[in-house]
């Protein structure tokens, strides 16, 4: 345990809602993408169920710790190393994709490296502040985020055309299911990155209930965002656009003077994407700290910052590489971390507990409660 602070169940709820609603996914199957996002809620809840069951069995411990308790020292360290590699991979891709997004939409004269470095610096500061600092920030930011989203979407409804989203189920079932799988892989299945935050949530009856509600709300908002985007842009334009929702917002104007209403959204939107990056970077730092046996996470923050900055610029050339990663690599590797490894840990834990008997099980629970 590297944290003394705790966040409340409501702060955890807000953090997950922000995480799940701040992604900008390409639209694959037009208006049927809304149906696909609803289907993606179920496997994301399954991922969280596996994570929550493991957390209940090993309270007060992060996944990197109880993986060794379950599998043994070296197999557990291998699992930790795999999750660390996954976190490094996602941090590098996310920082580069956000930088490409800002450069292409706001400041084409600036290099992407400026934004990558800025993101990493903010994430490093958040890790130094600890989980309580992150929790307080999301509470303050969420109100502005929510109000702005309501305001923007009220304006978007005026540009909405119902004929653009009809008829539903206009694509083959296989394409809809594949689109649902992609929505699960990004962002709903990334609930797995909260493995290092759940242990620092205050004990409450809502600690494991509120994340499920947050996942459902995230899936519903993604579905709404697809419908409103297709209704404004039309299915063809929406599917061809890399940032369809932002493009739809650009159609909104107030009177003859305020035409770039999307600028109002971009600032808070980028801030919320930063929260996604902070969650993943937080998990990465804690994983490396446990794997290396460090007494504190602070000495590891700066080296990991340099690692993310370097990887995001050396191995990723532009937004096409980001798209290639999501379409050809992430779709294959993500289920390993989101479903297979958590399921493996839970099954082996159940078998070990059954073999050891109820006495040892009670002892381990009491030990976990004491540490929590």
GROMACS .gro file of C-alpha atoms in nm:
model
  372
    1UNK     CA    1   0.000   0.000   0.000
    2UNK     CA    2   0.159   0.322  -0.119
    3UNK     CA    3  -0.130   0.556  -0.028
    4UNK     CA    4  -0.251   0.676   0.309
    5UNK     CA    5  -0.538   0.877   0.163
    6UNK     CA    6  -0.879   0.753   0.051
    7UNK     CA    7  -1.151   0.864  -0.190
    8UNK     CA    8  -1.524   0.828  -0.135
    9UNK     CA    9  -1.761   0.611  -0.337
   10UNK     CA   10  -1.908   0.924  -0.495
   11UNK     CA   11  -1.563   1.040  -0.609
   12UNK     CA   12  -1.497   0.695  -0.755
   13UNK     CA   13  -1.833   0.714  -0.936
   14UNK     CA   14  -1.750   1.056  -1.083
   15UNK     CA   15  -1.403   0.945  -1.188
   16UNK     CA   16  -1.541   0.642  -1.375
   17UNK     CA   17  -1.815   0.849  -1.543
   18UNK     CA   18  -1.558   1.101  -1.661
   19UNK     CA   19  -1.329   0.822  -1.781
   20UNK     CA   20  -1.602   0.650  -1.982
   21UNK     CA   21  -1.762   0.959  -2.136
   22UNK     CA   22  -1.450   1.149  -2.242
   23UNK     CA   23  -1.342   0.915  -2.521
   24UNK     CA   24  -1.395   1.007  -2.887
   25UNK     CA   25  -1.448   0.685  -3.081
   26UNK     CA   26  -1.487   0.663  -3.460
   27UNK     CA   27  -1.836   0.557  -3.568
   28UNK     CA   28  -1.830   0.224  -3.753
   29UNK     CA   29  -2.188   0.119  -3.825
   30UNK     CA   30  -2.369   0.450  -3.831
   31UNK     CA   31  -2.673   0.479  -3.607
   32UNK     CA   32  -2.645   0.107  -3.523
   33UNK     CA   33  -2.332   0.198  -3.327
   34UNK     CA   34  -2.571   0.311  -3.052
   35UNK     CA   35  -2.707  -0.042  -3.024
   36UNK     CA   36  -2.350  -0.176  -3.029
   37UNK     CA   37  -2.248   0.048  -2.738
   38UNK     CA   38  -2.542  -0.079  -2.532
   39UNK     CA   39  -2.431  -0.437  -2.591
   40UNK     CA   40  -2.079  -0.342  -2.476
   41UNK     CA   41  -2.208  -0.255  -2.128
   42UNK     CA   42  -2.253  -0.622  -2.035
   43UNK     CA   43  -1.891  -0.740  -2.084
   44UNK     CA   44  -1.766  -0.424  -1.911
   45UNK     CA   45  -1.977  -0.512  -1.606
   46UNK     CA   46  -1.832  -0.863  -1.623
   47UNK     CA   47  -1.481  -0.716  -1.617
   48UNK     CA   48  -1.567  -0.508  -1.314
   49UNK     CA   49  -1.736  -0.806  -1.146
   50UNK     CA   50  -1.413  -1.006  -1.176
   51UNK     CA   51  -1.213  -0.712  -1.041
   52UNK     CA   52  -1.458  -0.651  -0.756
   53UNK     CA   53  -1.461  -1.018  -0.652
   54UNK     CA   54  -1.083  -1.020  -0.638
   55UNK     CA   55  -1.086  -0.698  -0.438
   56UNK     CA   56  -1.332  -0.845  -0.188
   57UNK     CA   57  -1.111  -1.150  -0.144
   58UNK     CA   58  -0.798  -0.939  -0.099
   59UNK     CA   59  -0.913  -0.609   0.058
   60UNK     CA   60  -0.652  -0.342   0.091
   61UNK     CA   61  -0.434  -0.484  -0.187
   62UNK     CA   62  -0.387  -0.384  -0.549
   63UNK     CA   63  -0.385  -0.641  -0.828
   64UNK     CA   64  -0.007  -0.641  -0.846
   65UNK     CA   65   0.003  -0.755  -0.484
   66UNK     CA   66  -0.265  -1.021  -0.478
   67UNK     CA   67  -0.149  -1.168  -0.809
   68UNK     CA   68   0.156  -1.298  -0.618
   69UNK     CA   69  -0.065  -1.418  -0.331
   70UNK     CA   70  -0.274  -1.617  -0.578
   71UNK     CA   71  -0.020  -1.749  -0.829
   72UNK     CA   72   0.302  -1.742  -0.631
   73UNK     CA   73   0.593  -1.501  -0.647
   74UNK     CA   74   0.729  -1.541  -1.000
   75UNK     CA   75   0.404  -1.619  -1.188
   76UNK     CA   76   0.249  -1.324  -1.003
   77UNK     CA   77   0.536  -1.097  -1.104
   78UNK     CA   78   0.487  -1.210  -1.465
   79UNK     CA   79   0.120  -1.108  -1.449
   80UNK     CA   80   0.225  -0.773  -1.297
   81UNK     CA   81   0.479  -0.724  -1.575
   82UNK     CA   82   0.215  -0.793  -1.839
   83UNK     CA   83  -0.019  -0.532  -1.690
   84UNK     CA   84   0.267  -0.283  -1.666
   85UNK     CA   85   0.346  -0.334  -2.036
   86UNK     CA   86  -0.023  -0.287  -2.117
   87UNK     CA   87  -0.036   0.036  -1.915
   88UNK     CA   88   0.281   0.167  -2.086
   89UNK     CA   89   0.130   0.083  -2.423
   90UNK     CA   90  -0.201   0.259  -2.351
   91UNK     CA   91  -0.031   0.564  -2.194
   92UNK     CA   92   0.191   0.607  -2.499
   93UNK     CA   93  -0.096   0.570  -2.745
   94UNK     CA   94  -0.334   0.792  -2.549
   95UNK     CA   95  -0.086   1.075  -2.502
   96UNK     CA   96   0.002   1.072  -2.874
   97UNK     CA   97  -0.362   1.052  -2.989
   98UNK     CA   98  -0.463   1.344  -2.766
   99UNK     CA   99  -0.167   1.548  -2.890
  100UNK     CA  100  -0.259   1.473  -3.252
  101UNK     CA  101  -0.620   1.568  -3.179
  102UNK     CA  102  -0.529   1.907  -3.027
  103UNK     CA  103  -0.281   1.988  -3.305
  104UNK     CA  104  -0.527   1.900  -3.580
  105UNK     CA  105  -0.822   2.089  -3.428
  106UNK     CA  106  -0.668   2.387  -3.247
  107UNK     CA  107  -0.298   2.461  -3.296
  108UNK     CA  108  -0.151   2.310  -3.613
  109UNK     CA  109   0.155   2.536  -3.578
  110UNK     CA  110   0.275   2.362  -3.259
  111UNK     CA  111   0.450   2.022  -3.249
  112UNK     CA  112   0.274   1.727  -3.085
  113UNK     CA  113   0.564   1.691  -2.841
  114UNK     CA  114   0.454   2.004  -2.654
  115UNK     CA  115   0.120   1.847  -2.566
  116UNK     CA  116   0.264   1.506  -2.485
  117UNK     CA  117   0.508   1.660  -2.239
  118UNK     CA  118   0.231   1.874  -2.089
  119UNK     CA  119   0.007   1.569  -2.034
  120UNK     CA  120   0.284   1.371  -1.870
  121UNK     CA  121   0.377   1.661  -1.640
  122UNK     CA  122   0.015   1.697  -1.525
  123UNK     CA  123  -0.010   1.321  -1.464
  124UNK     CA  124   0.315   1.324  -1.268
  125UNK     CA  125   0.188   1.608  -1.051
  126UNK     CA  126  -0.136   1.418  -0.987
  127UNK     CA  127   0.055   1.108  -0.875
  128UNK     CA  128   0.265   1.321  -0.639
  129UNK     CA  129  -0.057   1.468  -0.493
  130UNK     CA  130  -0.200   1.123  -0.431
  131UNK     CA  131  -0.545   0.974  -0.465
  132UNK     CA  132  -0.713   1.229  -0.237
  133UNK     CA  133  -0.592   1.515  -0.457
  134UNK     CA  134  -0.725   1.338  -0.766
  135UNK     CA  135  -1.059   1.278  -0.595
  136UNK     CA  136  -1.100   1.642  -0.494
  137UNK     CA  137  -1.016   1.762  -0.844
  138UNK     CA  138  -1.271   1.540  -1.020
  139UNK     CA  139  -1.541   1.658  -0.778
  140UNK     CA  140  -1.475   2.020  -0.868
  141UNK     CA  141  -1.434   1.962  -1.243
  142UNK     CA  142  -1.735   1.736  -1.287
  143UNK     CA  143  -1.992   2.011  -1.229
  144UNK     CA  144  -1.844   2.227  -1.508
  145UNK     CA  145  -1.813   1.921  -1.733
  146UNK     CA  146  -2.177   1.823  -1.676
  147UNK     CA  147  -2.317   2.173  -1.727
  148UNK     CA  148  -2.119   2.223  -2.045
  149UNK     CA  149  -2.227   1.886  -2.187
  150UNK     CA  150  -2.594   1.967  -2.119
  151UNK     CA  151  -2.555   2.310  -2.280
  152UNK     CA  152  -2.377   2.178  -2.590
  153UNK     CA  153  -2.619   1.892  -2.643
  154UNK     CA  154  -2.922   2.118  -2.609
  155UNK     CA  155  -2.780   2.320  -2.897
  156UNK     CA  156  -2.702   2.004  -3.095
  157UNK     CA  157  -3.063   1.887  -3.074
  158UNK     CA  158  -3.158   2.188  -3.286
  159UNK     CA  159  -2.936   2.056  -3.568
  160UNK     CA  160  -3.060   1.696  -3.532
  161UNK     CA  161  -3.239   1.533  -3.828
  162UNK     CA  162  -3.437   1.220  -3.749
  163UNK     CA  163  -3.419   1.089  -4.106
  164UNK     CA  164  -3.040   1.059  -4.070
  165UNK     CA  165  -3.071   0.790  -3.802
  166UNK     CA  166  -3.348   0.582  -3.956
  167UNK     CA  167  -3.380   0.293  -4.004
  168UNK     CA  168  -3.206   0.113  -3.718
  169UNK     CA  169  -3.059  -0.236  -3.761
  170UNK     CA  170  -2.949  -0.135  -4.110
  171UNK     CA  171  -2.622  -0.331  -4.084
  172UNK     CA  172  -2.548  -0.705  -4.063
  173UNK     CA  173  -2.553  -0.847  -3.708
  174UNK     CA  174  -2.186  -0.944  -3.737
  175UNK     CA  175  -2.082  -0.584  -3.800
  176UNK     CA  176  -2.290  -0.459  -3.507
  177UNK     CA  177  -2.140  -0.720  -3.274
  178UNK     CA  178  -1.788  -0.631  -3.387
  179UNK     CA  179  -1.861  -0.262  -3.325
  180UNK     CA  180  -1.989  -0.360  -2.979
  181UNK     CA  181  -1.664  -0.543  -2.915
  182UNK     CA  182  -1.468  -0.231  -3.013
  183UNK     CA  183  -1.673  -0.019  -2.770
  184UNK     CA  184  -1.589  -0.270  -2.500
  185UNK     CA  185  -1.219  -0.265  -2.582
  186UNK     CA  186  -1.224   0.117  -2.580
  187UNK     CA  187  -1.332   0.260  -2.342
  188UNK     CA  188  -1.568   0.047  -2.130
  189UNK     CA  189  -1.332  -0.246  -2.070
  190UNK     CA  190  -1.066  -0.008  -1.943
  191UNK     CA  191  -1.240  -0.023  -1.607
  192UNK     CA  192  -0.958  -0.272  -1.540
  193UNK     CA  193  -0.722   0.025  -1.485
  194UNK     CA  194  -0.913   0.106  -1.166
  195UNK     CA  195  -0.741  -0.197  -1.011
  196UNK     CA  196  -0.509   0.042  -0.826
  197UNK     CA  197  -0.784   0.280  -0.713
  198UNK     CA  198  -1.044   0.043  -0.568
  199UNK     CA  199  -0.827  -0.044  -0.263
  200UNK     CA  200  -0.810   0.326  -0.176
  201UNK     CA  201  -1.187   0.373  -0.181
  202UNK     CA  202  -1.348   0.417   0.159
  203UNK     CA  203  -1.539   0.114   0.279
  204UNK     CA  204  -1.905   0.159   0.187
  205UNK     CA  205  -2.201  -0.043   0.066
  206UNK     CA  206  -2.184   0.162  -0.255
  207UNK     CA  207  -1.816   0.097  -0.321
  208UNK     CA  208  -1.889  -0.181  -0.571
  209UNK     CA  209  -2.240  -0.071  -0.673
  210UNK     CA  210  -2.163   0.283  -0.792
  211UNK     CA  211  -1.902   0.172  -1.052
  212UNK     CA  212  -2.162  -0.052  -1.217
  213UNK     CA  213  -2.403   0.243  -1.243
  214UNK     CA  214  -2.118   0.454  -1.382
  215UNK     CA  215  -2.048   0.191  -1.650
  216UNK     CA  216  -2.415   0.181  -1.749
  217UNK     CA  217  -2.427   0.561  -1.772
  218UNK     CA  218  -2.106   0.560  -1.976
  219UNK     CA  219  -2.251   0.311  -2.225
  220UNK     CA  220  -2.578   0.506  -2.248
  221UNK     CA  221  -2.394   0.832  -2.311
  222UNK     CA  222  -2.183   0.674  -2.585
  223UNK     CA  223  -2.506   0.550  -2.748
  224UNK     CA  224  -2.660   0.896  -2.724
  225UNK     CA  225  -2.346   1.059  -2.862
  226UNK     CA  226  -2.353   0.830  -3.166
  227UNK     CA  227  -2.721   0.902  -3.236
  228UNK     CA  228  -2.686   1.279  -3.203
  229UNK     CA  229  -2.368   1.279  -3.415
  230UNK     CA  230  -2.523   1.074  -3.694
  231UNK     CA  231  -2.839   1.284  -3.671
  232UNK     CA  232  -2.639   1.603  -3.726
  233UNK     CA  233  -2.377   1.487  -3.976
  234UNK     CA  234  -2.549   1.197  -4.151
  235UNK     CA  235  -2.418   0.837  -4.141
  236UNK     CA  236  -2.168   0.878  -4.425
  237UNK     CA  237  -1.994   1.187  -4.289
  238UNK     CA  238  -2.003   1.056  -3.932
  239UNK     CA  239  -1.833   0.728  -4.026
  240UNK     CA  240  -1.569   0.900  -4.240
  241UNK     CA  241  -1.465   1.145  -3.968
  242UNK     CA  242  -1.190   1.076  -3.716
  243UNK     CA  243  -1.350   1.304  -3.454
  244UNK     CA  244  -1.721   1.287  -3.541
  245UNK     CA  245  -1.868   1.433  -3.222
  246UNK     CA  246  -1.641   1.739  -3.227
  247UNK     CA  247  -1.721   1.784  -3.597
  248UNK     CA  248  -2.094   1.777  -3.518
  249UNK     CA  249  -2.049   2.044  -3.252
  250UNK     CA  250  -1.888   2.270  -3.510
  251UNK     CA  251  -2.224   2.287  -3.687
  252UNK     CA  252  -2.368   2.468  -3.385
  253UNK     CA  253  -2.368   2.845  -3.364
  254UNK     CA  254  -2.547   3.106  -3.154
  255UNK     CA  255  -2.677   3.391  -3.363
  256UNK     CA  256  -2.433   3.540  -3.613
  257UNK     CA  257  -2.149   3.611  -3.372
  258UNK     CA  258  -2.066   3.294  -3.178
  259UNK     CA  259  -1.993   3.026  -3.437
  260UNK     CA  260  -1.704   2.826  -3.288
  261UNK     CA  261  -1.907   2.684  -2.999
  262UNK     CA  262  -1.682   2.376  -3.005
  263UNK     CA  263  -1.407   2.584  -2.841
  264UNK     CA  264  -1.619   2.590  -2.524
  265UNK     CA  265  -1.618   2.212  -2.513
  266UNK     CA  266  -1.260   2.142  -2.616
  267UNK     CA  267  -1.099   2.293  -2.305
  268UNK     CA  268  -1.299   2.091  -2.051
  269UNK     CA  269  -1.301   1.789  -2.285
  270UNK     CA  270  -0.920   1.781  -2.298
  271UNK     CA  271  -0.913   1.822  -1.920
  272UNK     CA  272  -1.136   1.515  -1.883
  273UNK     CA  273  -0.919   1.313  -2.121
  274UNK     CA  274  -0.629   1.408  -1.896
  275UNK     CA  275  -0.813   1.233  -1.613
  276UNK     CA  276  -0.816   0.914  -1.820
  277UNK     CA  277  -0.442   0.944  -1.868
  278UNK     CA  278  -0.388   1.012  -1.499
  279UNK     CA  279  -0.577   0.695  -1.399
  280UNK     CA  280  -0.368   0.479  -1.631
  281UNK     CA  281  -0.040   0.648  -1.535
  282UNK     CA  282  -0.131   0.612  -1.167
  283UNK     CA  283  -0.178   0.237  -1.216
  284UNK     CA  284   0.148   0.216  -1.409
  285UNK     CA  285   0.350   0.388  -1.137
  286UNK     CA  286   0.203   0.171  -0.862
  287UNK     CA  287   0.263  -0.144  -1.063
  288UNK     CA  288   0.628  -0.060  -1.125
  289UNK     CA  289   0.673   0.035  -0.758
  290UNK     CA  290   0.547  -0.304  -0.646
  291UNK     CA  291   0.743  -0.496  -0.909
  292UNK     CA  292   1.069  -0.324  -0.816
  293UNK     CA  293   1.006  -0.333  -0.441
  294UNK     CA  294   1.030   0.046  -0.411
  295UNK     CA  295   0.933   0.197  -0.076
  296UNK     CA  296   0.764   0.493  -0.245
  297UNK     CA  297   0.622   0.570  -0.590
  298UNK     CA  298   0.779   0.918  -0.605
  299UNK     CA  299   1.129   0.819  -0.731
  300UNK     CA  300   0.971   0.624  -1.018
  301UNK     CA  301   0.751   0.902  -1.154
  302UNK     CA  302   1.018   1.095  -1.346
  303UNK     CA  303   1.178   0.793  -1.522
  304UNK     CA  304   0.834   0.670  -1.628
  305UNK     CA  305   0.753   1.018  -1.761
  306UNK     CA  306   1.060   1.005  -1.986
  307UNK     CA  307   0.965   0.653  -2.096
  308UNK     CA  308   0.613   0.756  -2.203
  309UNK     CA  309   0.736   1.070  -2.380
  310UNK     CA  310   0.999   0.873  -2.568
  311UNK     CA  311   0.777   0.583  -2.672
  312UNK     CA  312   0.492   0.808  -2.784
  313UNK     CA  313   0.723   0.995  -3.023
  314UNK     CA  314   0.964   0.725  -3.138
  315UNK     CA  315   0.727   0.441  -3.220
  316UNK     CA  316   0.418   0.642  -3.324
  317UNK     CA  317   0.449   0.868  -3.625
  318UNK     CA  318   0.096   1.009  -3.664
  319UNK     CA  319  -0.273   0.946  -3.609
  320UNK     CA  320  -0.265   0.666  -3.869
  321UNK     CA  321  -0.038   0.462  -3.640
  322UNK     CA  322  -0.284   0.521  -3.354
  323UNK     CA  323  -0.570   0.393  -3.572
  324UNK     CA  324  -0.362   0.094  -3.680
  325UNK     CA  325  -0.289   0.010  -3.317
  326UNK     CA  326  -0.656   0.020  -3.218
  327UNK     CA  327  -0.774  -0.180  -3.520
  328UNK     CA  328  -0.502  -0.446  -3.543
  329UNK     CA  329  -0.332  -0.479  -3.203
  330UNK     CA  330  -0.563  -0.357  -2.928
  331UNK     CA  331  -0.855  -0.569  -3.047
  332UNK     CA  332  -0.640  -0.882  -3.003
  333UNK     CA  333  -0.453  -0.809  -2.681
  334UNK     CA  334  -0.712  -0.618  -2.475
  335UNK     CA  335  -0.931  -0.919  -2.377
  336UNK     CA  336  -0.626  -1.083  -2.223
  337UNK     CA  337  -0.603  -0.804  -1.965
  338UNK     CA  338  -0.973  -0.721  -1.935
  339UNK     CA  339  -1.115  -1.072  -1.906
  340UNK     CA  340  -0.873  -1.366  -1.927
  341UNK     CA  341  -0.619  -1.270  -1.660
  342UNK     CA  342  -0.877  -1.148  -1.405
  343UNK     CA  343  -1.081  -1.465  -1.463
  344UNK     CA  344  -0.767  -1.677  -1.421
  345UNK     CA  345  -0.679  -1.501  -1.095
  346UNK     CA  346  -1.032  -1.543  -0.959
  347UNK     CA  347  -1.053  -1.913  -1.050
  348UNK     CA  348  -0.711  -1.993  -0.903
  349UNK     CA  349  -0.797  -1.791  -0.593
  350UNK     CA  350  -1.122  -1.986  -0.551
  351UNK     CA  351  -0.941  -2.318  -0.591
  352UNK     CA  352  -0.669  -2.221  -0.342
  353UNK     CA  353  -0.922  -2.098  -0.087
  354UNK     CA  354  -1.123  -2.417  -0.126
  355UNK     CA  355  -0.812  -2.628  -0.077
  356UNK     CA  356  -0.691  -2.427   0.225
  357UNK     CA  357  -1.029  -2.440   0.399
  358UNK     CA  358  -1.245  -2.172   0.563
  359UNK     CA  359  -1.009  -2.100   0.853
  360UNK     CA  360  -0.730  -1.964   0.635
  361UNK     CA  361  -0.987  -1.776   0.430
  362UNK     CA  362  -1.117  -1.593   0.737
  363UNK     CA  363  -0.762  -1.519   0.855
  364UNK     CA  364  -0.669  -1.363   0.521
  365UNK     CA  365  -0.983  -1.150   0.520
  366UNK     CA  366  -0.909  -1.022   0.869
  367UNK     CA  367  -0.553  -0.941   0.763
  368UNK     CA  368  -0.683  -0.748   0.461
  369UNK     CA  369  -0.936  -0.555   0.669
  370UNK     CA  370  -0.664  -0.457   0.914
  371UNK     CA  371  -0.444  -0.323   0.634
  372UNK     CA  372  -0.739  -0.135   0.485
   0.00000   0.00000   0.00000
